[in-house]
mmCIF file of C-alpha atoms in Angstrom:
data_model
loop_
_atom_site.group_PDB
_atom_site.id
_atom_site.type_symbol
_atom_site.label_atom_id
_atom_site.label_comp_id
_atom_site.label_asym_id
_atom_site.label_seq_id
_atom_site.Cartn_x
_atom_site.Cartn_y
_atom_site.Cartn_z
ATOM 1 C CA MET A 1 -32.266 -32.569 -32.331
ATOM 2 C CA LEU A 2 -32.776 -31.784 -36.028
ATOM 3 C CA SER A 3 -29.784 -29.939 -37.443
ATOM 4 C CA ARG A 4 -32.103 -27.346 -38.986
ATOM 5 C CA THR A 5 -33.565 -26.554 -35.566
ATOM 6 C CA ALA A 6 -30.102 -26.308 -34.007
ATOM 7 C CA ASP A 7 -29.059 -23.989 -36.840
ATOM 8 C CA HIS A 8 -31.931 -21.556 -36.222
ATOM 9 C CA LEU A 9 -31.376 -21.529 -32.444
ATOM 10 C CA PHE A 10 -27.636 -20.953 -32.852
ATOM 11 C CA TRP A 11 -28.136 -18.028 -35.231
ATOM 12 C CA MET A 12 -31.077 -16.533 -33.334
ATOM 13 C CA SER A 13 -28.815 -16.038 -30.316
ATOM 14 C CA ARG A 14 -25.808 -14.916 -32.377
ATOM 15 C CA TYR A 15 -27.810 -12.181 -34.079
ATOM 16 C CA MET A 16 -29.271 -10.938 -30.802
ATOM 17 C CA GLU A 17 -25.829 -10.842 -29.222
ATOM 18 C CA ARG A 18 -24.434 -9.061 -32.293
ATOM 19 C CA ALA A 19 -27.153 -6.409 -32.049
ATOM 20 C CA GLU A 20 -26.231 -5.817 -28.404
ATOM 21 C CA ASN A 21 -22.498 -5.652 -29.119
ATOM 22 C CA THR A 22 -23.081 -3.148 -31.923
ATOM 23 C CA ALA A 23 -25.281 -1.037 -29.637
ATOM 24 C CA ARG A 24 -22.577 -1.113 -26.938
ATOM 25 C CA MET A 25 -19.875 0.122 -29.310
ATOM 26 C CA LEU A 26 -22.120 2.772 -30.868
ATOM 27 C CA ASP A 27 -23.159 4.022 -27.440
ATOM 28 C CA VAL A 28 -19.605 4.385 -26.133
ATOM 29 C CA ASN A 29 -18.440 6.042 -29.366
ATOM 30 C CA TYR A 30 -21.375 8.442 -29.285
ATOM 31 C CA GLN A 31 -20.771 9.358 -25.630
ATOM 32 C CA THR A 32 -17.047 9.824 -26.297
ATOM 33 C CA SER A 33 -17.784 12.037 -29.319
ATOM 34 C CA LEU A 34 -19.574 14.472 -26.985
ATOM 35 C CA LEU A 35 -16.324 15.114 -25.072
ATOM 36 C CA PRO A 36 -14.064 17.999 -26.118
ATOM 37 C CA GLN A 37 -11.776 16.551 -28.807
ATOM 38 C CA SER A 38 -10.387 17.313 -32.230
ATOM 39 C CA ASP A 39 -12.198 16.248 -35.401
ATOM 40 C CA ALA A 40 -9.295 13.935 -36.199
ATOM 41 C CA VAL A 41 -9.604 12.057 -32.879
ATOM 42 C CA SER A 42 -13.367 11.821 -33.289
ATOM 43 C CA GLU A 43 -13.027 10.445 -36.814
ATOM 44 C CA LEU A 44 -10.474 7.893 -35.600
ATOM 45 C CA GLY A 45 -13.070 6.556 -33.165
ATOM 46 C CA TRP A 46 -15.722 6.125 -35.844
ATOM 47 C CA ARG A 47 -13.205 4.549 -38.244
ATOM 48 C CA GLY A 48 -12.285 2.093 -35.500
ATOM 49 C CA LEU A 49 -15.925 1.139 -35.059
ATOM 50 C CA LEU A 50 -16.282 0.333 -38.773
ATOM 51 C CA SER A 51 -13.008 -1.578 -38.670
ATOM 52 C CA ILE A 52 -14.153 -3.774 -35.765
ATOM 53 C CA SER A 53 -17.123 -4.923 -37.845
ATOM 54 C CA GLU A 54 -15.068 -5.159 -41.075
ATOM 55 C CA LEU A 55 -17.448 -2.701 -42.717
ATOM 56 C CA SER A 56 -15.104 0.140 -43.723
ATOM 57 C CA GLY A 57 -15.343 -0.738 -47.422
ATOM 58 C CA ASP A 58 -19.150 -1.066 -47.469
ATOM 59 C CA TYR A 59 -19.558 2.188 -45.587
ATOM 60 C CA GLY A 60 -17.137 4.063 -47.839
ATOM 61 C CA ALA A 61 -18.896 2.853 -50.990
ATOM 62 C CA ARG A 62 -22.269 4.156 -49.787
ATOM 63 C CA TYR A 63 -21.524 7.168 -47.627
ATOM 64 C CA GLY A 64 -18.048 8.393 -48.556
ATOM 65 C CA ALA A 65 -16.328 10.403 -45.817
ATOM 66 C CA VAL A 66 -16.517 9.133 -42.246
ATOM 67 C CA ASP A 67 -19.096 11.113 -40.276
ATOM 68 C CA GLY A 68 -20.387 10.161 -36.829
ATOM 69 C CA ARG A 69 -24.087 10.542 -37.601
ATOM 70 C CA LYS A 70 -23.769 8.636 -40.885
ATOM 71 C CA VAL A 71 -21.839 5.802 -39.206
ATOM 72 C CA MET A 72 -24.572 5.522 -36.562
ATOM 73 C CA ASP A 73 -27.240 5.447 -39.279
ATOM 74 C CA PHE A 74 -25.306 2.783 -41.182
ATOM 75 C CA MET A 75 -24.783 0.616 -38.082
ATOM 76 C CA LEU A 76 -28.255 1.063 -36.607
ATOM 77 C CA ARG A 77 -30.886 1.074 -39.346
ATOM 78 C CA ASP A 78 -29.346 0.554 -42.793
ATOM 79 C CA GLU A 79 -31.207 -2.411 -44.319
ATOM 80 C CA ARG A 80 -28.371 -2.953 -46.823
ATOM 81 C CA ASN A 81 -25.860 -3.526 -44.021
ATOM 82 C CA PRO A 82 -26.323 -7.146 -42.845
ATOM 83 C CA SER A 83 -24.574 -6.302 -39.544
ATOM 84 C CA SER A 84 -26.793 -3.315 -38.700
ATOM 85 C CA ILE A 85 -28.922 -3.598 -35.560
ATOM 86 C CA PHE A 86 -32.012 -3.500 -37.805
ATOM 87 C CA CYS A 87 -30.866 -6.543 -39.800
ATOM 88 C CA CYS A 88 -29.639 -8.412 -36.702
ATOM 89 C CA LEU A 89 -32.953 -8.018 -34.855
ATOM 90 C CA ARG A 90 -34.876 -8.994 -37.988
ATOM 91 C CA ALA A 91 -32.696 -12.091 -38.481
ATOM 92 C CA ALA A 92 -33.029 -13.057 -34.793
ATOM 93 C CA ARG A 93 -36.805 -12.828 -35.100
ATOM 94 C CA GLU A 94 -36.920 -14.826 -38.366
ATOM 95 C CA ASN A 95 -34.782 -17.602 -36.874
ATOM 96 C CA ALA A 96 -36.972 -17.670 -33.754
ATOM 97 C CA ARG A 97 -40.138 -17.821 -35.851
ATOM 98 C CA ALA A 98 -38.771 -20.835 -37.740
ATOM 99 C CA VAL A 99 -38.400 -22.831 -34.494
ATOM 100 C CA ARG A 100 -41.252 -21.560 -32.337
ATOM 101 C CA GLY A 101 -41.944 -25.134 -31.262
ATOM 102 C CA ALA A 102 -38.486 -25.388 -29.685
ATOM 103 C CA LEU A 103 -38.924 -22.121 -27.743
ATOM 104 C CA THR A 104 -41.055 -21.207 -24.777
ATOM 105 C CA THR A 105 -43.839 -18.686 -25.379
ATOM 106 C CA GLU A 106 -41.873 -16.120 -23.372
ATOM 107 C CA VAL A 107 -38.753 -16.453 -25.520
ATOM 108 C CA TRP A 108 -40.707 -16.106 -28.767
ATOM 109 C CA GLU A 109 -42.768 -13.155 -27.523
ATOM 110 C CA THR A 110 -39.685 -11.337 -26.233
ATOM 111 C CA THR A 111 -37.867 -11.754 -29.559
ATOM 112 C CA ASN A 112 -40.908 -10.819 -31.636
ATOM 113 C CA GLN A 113 -41.791 -7.816 -29.482
ATOM 114 C CA THR A 114 -38.199 -6.555 -29.690
ATOM 115 C CA TRP A 115 -38.443 -6.483 -33.481
ATOM 116 C CA LEU A 116 -41.855 -4.787 -33.493
ATOM 117 C CA GLU A 117 -40.859 -2.210 -30.866
ATOM 118 C CA PHE A 118 -37.626 -1.414 -32.678
ATOM 119 C CA ASN A 119 -39.571 -0.596 -35.830
ATOM 120 C CA ARG A 120 -41.881 1.620 -33.793
ATOM 121 C CA LEU A 121 -38.872 3.506 -32.369
ATOM 122 C CA LEU A 122 -37.578 4.089 -35.887
ATOM 123 C CA ARG A 123 -40.953 5.335 -37.131
ATOM 124 C CA GLU A 124 -41.234 7.726 -34.202
ATOM 125 C CA LYS A 125 -37.697 9.014 -34.917
ATOM 126 C CA SER A 126 -36.580 8.254 -31.356
ATOM 127 C CA PHE A 127 -33.057 7.678 -32.638
ATOM 128 C CA ASP A 128 -32.848 11.155 -34.177
ATOM 129 C CA ARG A 129 -33.837 12.733 -30.864
ATOM 130 C CA ASP A 130 -31.783 10.602 -28.475
ATOM 131 C CA PRO A 131 -29.394 7.985 -29.934
ATOM 132 C CA ALA A 132 -28.111 6.960 -26.494
ATOM 133 C CA ALA A 133 -31.616 6.009 -25.318
ATOM 134 C CA VAL A 134 -32.092 3.716 -28.326
ATOM 135 C CA PHE A 135 -28.715 2.038 -27.752
ATOM 136 C CA GLU A 136 -29.645 1.453 -24.103
ATOM 137 C CA TRP A 137 -32.979 0.004 -25.202
ATOM 138 C CA VAL A 138 -31.258 -2.490 -27.535
ATOM 139 C CA LYS A 139 -28.913 -3.588 -24.733
ATOM 140 C CA PHE A 140 -31.834 -3.964 -22.339
ATOM 141 C CA ARG A 141 -33.827 -6.087 -24.820
ATOM 142 C CA SER A 142 -30.817 -8.370 -25.331
ATOM 143 C CA HIS A 143 -30.415 -8.756 -21.564
ATOM 144 C CA LEU A 144 -34.124 -9.523 -21.302
ATOM 145 C CA SER A 145 -33.878 -12.084 -24.084
ATOM 146 C CA ARG A 146 -31.010 -13.947 -22.381
ATOM 147 C CA GLY A 147 -32.769 -13.840 -19.014
ATOM 148 C CA VAL A 148 -35.965 -15.278 -20.467
ATOM 149 C CA GLN A 149 -34.028 -18.031 -22.250
ATOM 150 C CA VAL A 150 -32.234 -19.139 -19.090
ATOM 151 C CA GLY A 151 -35.285 -18.597 -16.882
ATOM 152 C CA THR A 152 -37.919 -20.448 -18.939
ATOM 153 C CA MET A 153 -36.295 -22.955 -21.330
ATOM 154 C CA LEU A 154 -35.678 -26.575 -20.465
ATOM 155 C CA GLN A 155 -31.952 -27.105 -19.982
ATOM 156 C CA ASP A 156 -31.658 -29.391 -22.986
ATOM 157 C CA GLU A 157 -29.969 -29.270 -26.384
ATOM 158 C CA ALA A 158 -32.049 -26.290 -27.527
ATOM 159 C CA LEU A 159 -30.714 -24.082 -24.728
ATOM 160 C CA HIS A 160 -27.168 -25.398 -25.231
ATOM 161 C CA PHE A 161 -27.159 -24.315 -28.887
ATOM 162 C CA VAL A 162 -28.549 -20.911 -27.872
ATOM 163 C CA ARG A 163 -25.706 -20.497 -25.365
ATOM 164 C CA ILE A 164 -23.047 -21.657 -27.839
ATOM 165 C CA GLY A 165 -24.226 -19.026 -30.339
ATOM 166 C CA THR A 166 -24.301 -16.272 -27.720
ATOM 167 C CA PHE A 167 -20.816 -16.824 -26.346
ATOM 168 C CA LEU A 168 -19.116 -17.567 -29.650
ATOM 169 C CA GLU A 169 -20.410 -14.227 -30.948
ATOM 170 C CA ARG A 170 -19.369 -12.442 -27.749
ATOM 171 C CA ALA A 171 -15.834 -13.887 -27.827
ATOM 172 C CA ASP A 172 -15.429 -12.753 -31.431
ATOM 173 C CA ASN A 173 -16.637 -9.238 -30.630
ATOM 174 C CA THR A 174 -14.506 -8.762 -27.506
ATOM 175 C CA ALA A 175 -11.381 -9.837 -29.404
ATOM 176 C CA ARG A 176 -12.156 -7.463 -32.305
ATOM 177 C CA LEU A 177 -12.827 -4.598 -29.909
ATOM 178 C CA LEU A 178 -9.545 -5.130 -28.074
ATOM 179 C CA ASP A 179 -7.544 -5.458 -31.268
ATOM 180 C CA VAL A 180 -8.873 -2.253 -32.835
ATOM 181 C CA LYS A 181 -8.754 -0.163 -29.667
ATOM 182 C CA PHE A 182 -5.194 -1.173 -28.780
ATOM 183 C CA HIS A 183 -4.217 -0.586 -32.413
ATOM 184 C CA ALA A 184 -5.519 2.972 -32.124
ATOM 185 C CA VAL A 185 -2.782 3.650 -29.576
ATOM 186 C CA GLU A 186 0.184 1.890 -31.157
ATOM 187 C CA SER A 187 0.988 -0.227 -34.197
ATOM 188 C CA ASP A 188 1.193 -3.151 -31.798
ATOM 189 C CA PHE A 189 1.126 -3.526 -28.040
ATOM 190 C CA TYR A 190 3.934 -5.196 -26.138
ATOM 191 C CA GLY A 191 3.212 -4.013 -22.620
ATOM 192 C CA ALA A 192 3.807 -0.749 -20.784
ATOM 193 C CA ALA A 193 3.809 2.196 -23.161
ATOM 194 C CA ASP A 194 5.770 5.418 -23.004
ATOM 195 C CA ALA A 195 4.203 8.367 -21.233
ATOM 196 C CA ARG A 196 1.653 9.929 -23.561
ATOM 197 C CA ASP A 197 -1.322 12.176 -23.136
ATOM 198 C CA LEU A 198 -2.600 10.741 -19.854
ATOM 199 C CA GLU A 199 -5.988 12.395 -20.135
ATOM 200 C CA TYR A 200 -6.560 10.891 -23.575
ATOM 201 C CA ASP A 201 -5.349 7.540 -22.231
ATOM 202 C CA PHE A 202 -7.849 7.641 -19.385
ATOM 203 C CA TYR A 203 -10.823 8.316 -21.665
ATOM 204 C CA HIS A 204 -9.616 5.795 -24.238
ATOM 205 C CA TRP A 205 -9.278 2.880 -21.799
ATOM 206 C CA THR A 206 -12.378 3.899 -19.856
ATOM 207 C CA ALA A 207 -14.360 3.802 -23.115
ATOM 208 C CA ILE A 208 -13.130 0.271 -23.842
ATOM 209 C CA LEU A 209 -14.116 -0.886 -20.357
ATOM 210 C CA ARG A 210 -17.524 0.783 -20.504
ATOM 211 C CA SER A 211 -18.282 -0.818 -23.865
ATOM 212 C CA VAL A 212 -18.085 -4.250 -22.183
ATOM 213 C CA SER A 213 -19.611 -3.142 -18.838
ATOM 214 C CA GLY A 214 -16.172 -3.528 -17.299
ATOM 215 C CA PHE A 215 -15.416 -0.150 -15.700
ATOM 216 C CA GLU A 216 -16.775 -0.933 -12.228
ATOM 217 C CA VAL A 217 -15.397 -4.470 -12.480
ATOM 218 C CA TYR A 218 -11.911 -3.109 -13.238
ATOM 219 C CA ARG A 219 -12.043 -0.810 -10.214
ATOM 220 C CA LYS A 220 -13.143 -3.691 -7.991
ATOM 221 C CA VAL A 221 -10.478 -6.121 -9.242
ATOM 222 C CA TYR A 222 -7.433 -3.835 -9.622
ATOM 223 C CA ARG A 223 -8.218 -0.800 -7.428
ATOM 224 C CA ASN A 224 -5.649 1.371 -9.208
ATOM 225 C CA VAL A 225 -5.329 3.686 -12.178
ATOM 226 C CA ILE A 226 -6.386 2.250 -15.497
ATOM 227 C CA GLN A 227 -3.388 0.573 -17.147
ATOM 228 C CA PRO A 228 -3.517 -0.924 -20.656
ATOM 229 C CA GLU A 229 -1.926 -4.206 -19.534
ATOM 230 C CA LYS A 230 -4.567 -4.642 -16.833
ATOM 231 C CA VAL A 231 -7.377 -3.842 -19.266
ATOM 232 C CA ALA A 232 -6.017 -6.531 -21.600
ATOM 233 C CA GLU A 233 -5.696 -9.021 -18.740
ATOM 234 C CA LEU A 234 -9.257 -8.373 -17.549
ATOM 235 C CA LEU A 235 -10.794 -8.785 -20.991
ATOM 236 C CA ILE A 236 -8.682 -11.760 -22.080
ATOM 237 C CA LEU A 237 -7.810 -13.947 -19.092
ATOM 238 C CA ARG A 238 -10.191 -13.229 -16.182
ATOM 239 C CA PRO A 239 -12.658 -16.166 -16.018
ATOM 240 C CA ASP A 240 -14.940 -14.185 -13.677
ATOM 241 C CA MET A 241 -15.372 -11.279 -16.139
ATOM 242 C CA PRO A 242 -18.572 -12.129 -18.112
ATOM 243 C CA ARG A 243 -17.393 -10.729 -21.469
ATOM 244 C CA SER A 244 -13.756 -11.873 -21.287
ATOM 245 C CA LEU A 245 -12.330 -14.279 -23.844
ATOM 246 C CA ALA A 246 -11.710 -16.828 -21.077
ATOM 247 C CA ALA A 247 -15.303 -16.694 -19.796
ATOM 248 C CA CYS A 248 -16.809 -16.901 -23.301
ATOM 249 C CA THR A 249 -14.588 -19.807 -24.342
ATOM 250 C CA HIS A 250 -15.461 -21.687 -21.141
ATOM 251 C CA GLU A 251 -19.190 -21.332 -21.896
ATOM 252 C CA VAL A 252 -18.766 -22.451 -25.519
ATOM 253 C CA THR A 253 -16.717 -25.512 -24.508
ATOM 254 C CA SER A 254 -19.056 -26.506 -21.655
ATOM 255 C CA ASN A 255 -22.152 -26.337 -23.844
ATOM 256 C CA LEU A 256 -20.404 -28.061 -26.753
ATOM 257 C CA ALA A 257 -19.570 -30.973 -24.459
ATOM 258 C CA LEU A 258 -23.273 -31.312 -23.594
ATOM 259 C CA VAL A 259 -24.362 -31.646 -27.240
ATOM 260 C CA ALA A 260 -21.360 -33.658 -28.478
ATOM 261 C CA ASN A 261 -21.997 -36.233 -31.203
ATOM 262 C CA ASP A 262 -19.929 -38.743 -33.180
ATOM 263 C CA GLN A 263 -18.637 -36.091 -35.608
ATOM 264 C CA SER A 264 -17.803 -33.355 -33.110
ATOM 265 C CA SER A 265 -14.767 -34.752 -31.256
ATOM 266 C CA GLU A 266 -12.259 -32.647 -33.206
ATOM 267 C CA THR A 267 -14.279 -29.436 -32.755
ATOM 268 C CA LEU A 268 -14.605 -30.140 -29.026
ATOM 269 C CA ARG A 269 -10.860 -30.814 -28.795
ATOM 270 C CA ARG A 270 -10.070 -27.475 -30.431
ATOM 271 C CA ALA A 271 -12.499 -25.666 -28.133
ATOM 272 C CA GLY A 272 -10.928 -27.346 -25.099
ATOM 273 C CA ARG A 273 -7.433 -26.458 -26.291
ATOM 274 C CA LEU A 274 -8.431 -22.824 -26.728
ATOM 275 C CA GLN A 275 -10.017 -22.791 -23.267
ATOM 276 C CA ALA A 276 -6.874 -24.326 -21.718
ATOM 277 C CA ASP A 277 -4.623 -21.745 -23.407
ATOM 278 C CA LEU A 278 -6.714 -18.972 -21.831
ATOM 279 C CA GLN A 279 -7.084 -20.715 -18.474
ATOM 280 C CA TYR A 280 -3.329 -21.123 -18.053
ATOM 281 C CA GLY A 281 -2.191 -18.092 -20.051
ATOM 282 C CA ARG A 282 -0.359 -15.098 -18.588
ATOM 283 C CA ILE A 283 -0.679 -11.539 -19.797
ATOM 284 C CA ASP A 284 3.086 -10.931 -19.810
ATOM 285 C CA GLU A 285 3.557 -13.905 -22.156
ATOM 286 C CA ILE A 286 0.768 -12.681 -24.434
ATOM 287 C CA LEU A 287 2.213 -9.169 -24.588
ATOM 288 C CA ALA A 288 5.723 -10.538 -25.217
ATOM 289 C CA THR A 289 4.555 -11.871 -28.582
ATOM 290 C CA GLY A 290 2.412 -8.796 -29.328
ATOM 291 C CA LEU A 291 -1.271 -8.352 -28.617
ATOM 292 C CA HIS A 292 -2.281 -7.905 -32.260
ATOM 293 C CA ALA A 293 -0.685 -11.201 -33.276
ATOM 294 C CA TYR A 294 -2.331 -12.969 -30.341
ATOM 295 C CA LEU A 295 -5.807 -11.578 -31.032
ATOM 296 C CA THR A 296 -5.536 -12.252 -34.761
ATOM 297 C CA GLN A 297 -4.751 -15.879 -33.991
ATOM 298 C CA PHE A 298 -7.600 -16.020 -31.461
ATOM 299 C CA LEU A 299 -10.091 -14.706 -34.048
ATOM 300 C CA ASP A 300 -8.866 -17.317 -36.537
ATOM 301 C CA ARG A 301 -9.428 -20.036 -33.945
ATOM 302 C CA VAL A 302 -12.907 -18.747 -33.089
ATOM 303 C CA GLY A 303 -13.762 -18.657 -36.798
ATOM 304 C CA ASP A 304 -12.472 -22.208 -37.089
ATOM 305 C CA LEU A 305 -14.668 -23.249 -34.140
ATOM 306 C CA GLY A 306 -17.714 -21.672 -35.758
ATOM 307 C CA ALA A 307 -17.006 -23.546 -39.001
ATOM 308 C CA GLY A 308 -16.575 -26.773 -37.048
ATOM 309 C CA ILE A 309 -19.862 -26.303 -35.199
ATOM 310 C CA SER A 310 -21.654 -25.627 -38.486
ATOM 311 C CA ARG A 311 -20.096 -28.731 -40.041
ATOM 312 C CA ASP A 312 -20.832 -31.010 -37.073
ATOM 313 C CA PHE A 313 -24.299 -29.870 -36.057
ATOM 314 C CA LEU A 314 -25.929 -27.319 -38.321
ATOM 315 C CA VAL A 315 -27.428 -27.178 -41.795
ATOM 316 C CA ALA A 316 -25.101 -24.537 -43.198
ATOM 317 C CA ALA A 317 -23.094 -21.517 -42.151
ATOM 318 C CA HIS A 318 -24.846 -18.135 -42.628
#
């Protein structure tokens, strides 16, 4: 496959996944902001959201004080924010358009229609009336896009690069989400915390789980009250949890192995090493060294993998 084609497919799926992840975090933050809480707690949530995306500086320069509605505007439709849902959906569509020949008609039409419909929603001010409905719509379109890719594309290199992009982006987002949300509770997390405001705890951890569609999964797997250590275990080590670091890394490594070339042996080795560390890791060992340190190292390794994939297969990093 031409490296330029692989590049467009990889980034098409990354941008679509990024749009969904942003919609998930915005949705949970918005729903949480409707609960009775102090202004300080509410602001902490919105600051955390900007921190996850490393956009605190950009936001501050343009909007000043942190305000929920302004953060949602910035993250949803600000054309000057390259990580906004608007820019992600536009970039996904542009990358898809560049490689229409490598996509099925259904994949192209789904991606193109998502972009056109999103612009229609903005024109009709649907977001101003009901932000939650727009966030749900973005998540649904991303689900539809993935389903159409898996359901209609030949299982060849094109699909493998699409899957690599999707799961590399998802791993990065889940790690950032965990790091920021656990940081909101303590300066670092080393396991069981002291008794604090249990009601706040419940909503805090429930919000994290809901943002990765993990609330029902947690109840099914652990069947007990929501404990921070179990939340961390579910979202880091459980291979059967679709948005966990272990599940994402497994998908990246499996698909990398299917497209391996003469230059990619070192990148594949690093991916396999990361997968093995998660496969055989234990949450008590991770917490013993501190969750923040662990997740920071994980994000560095994911960034390194992305750079390696770009070097081995793609035209250039975006």
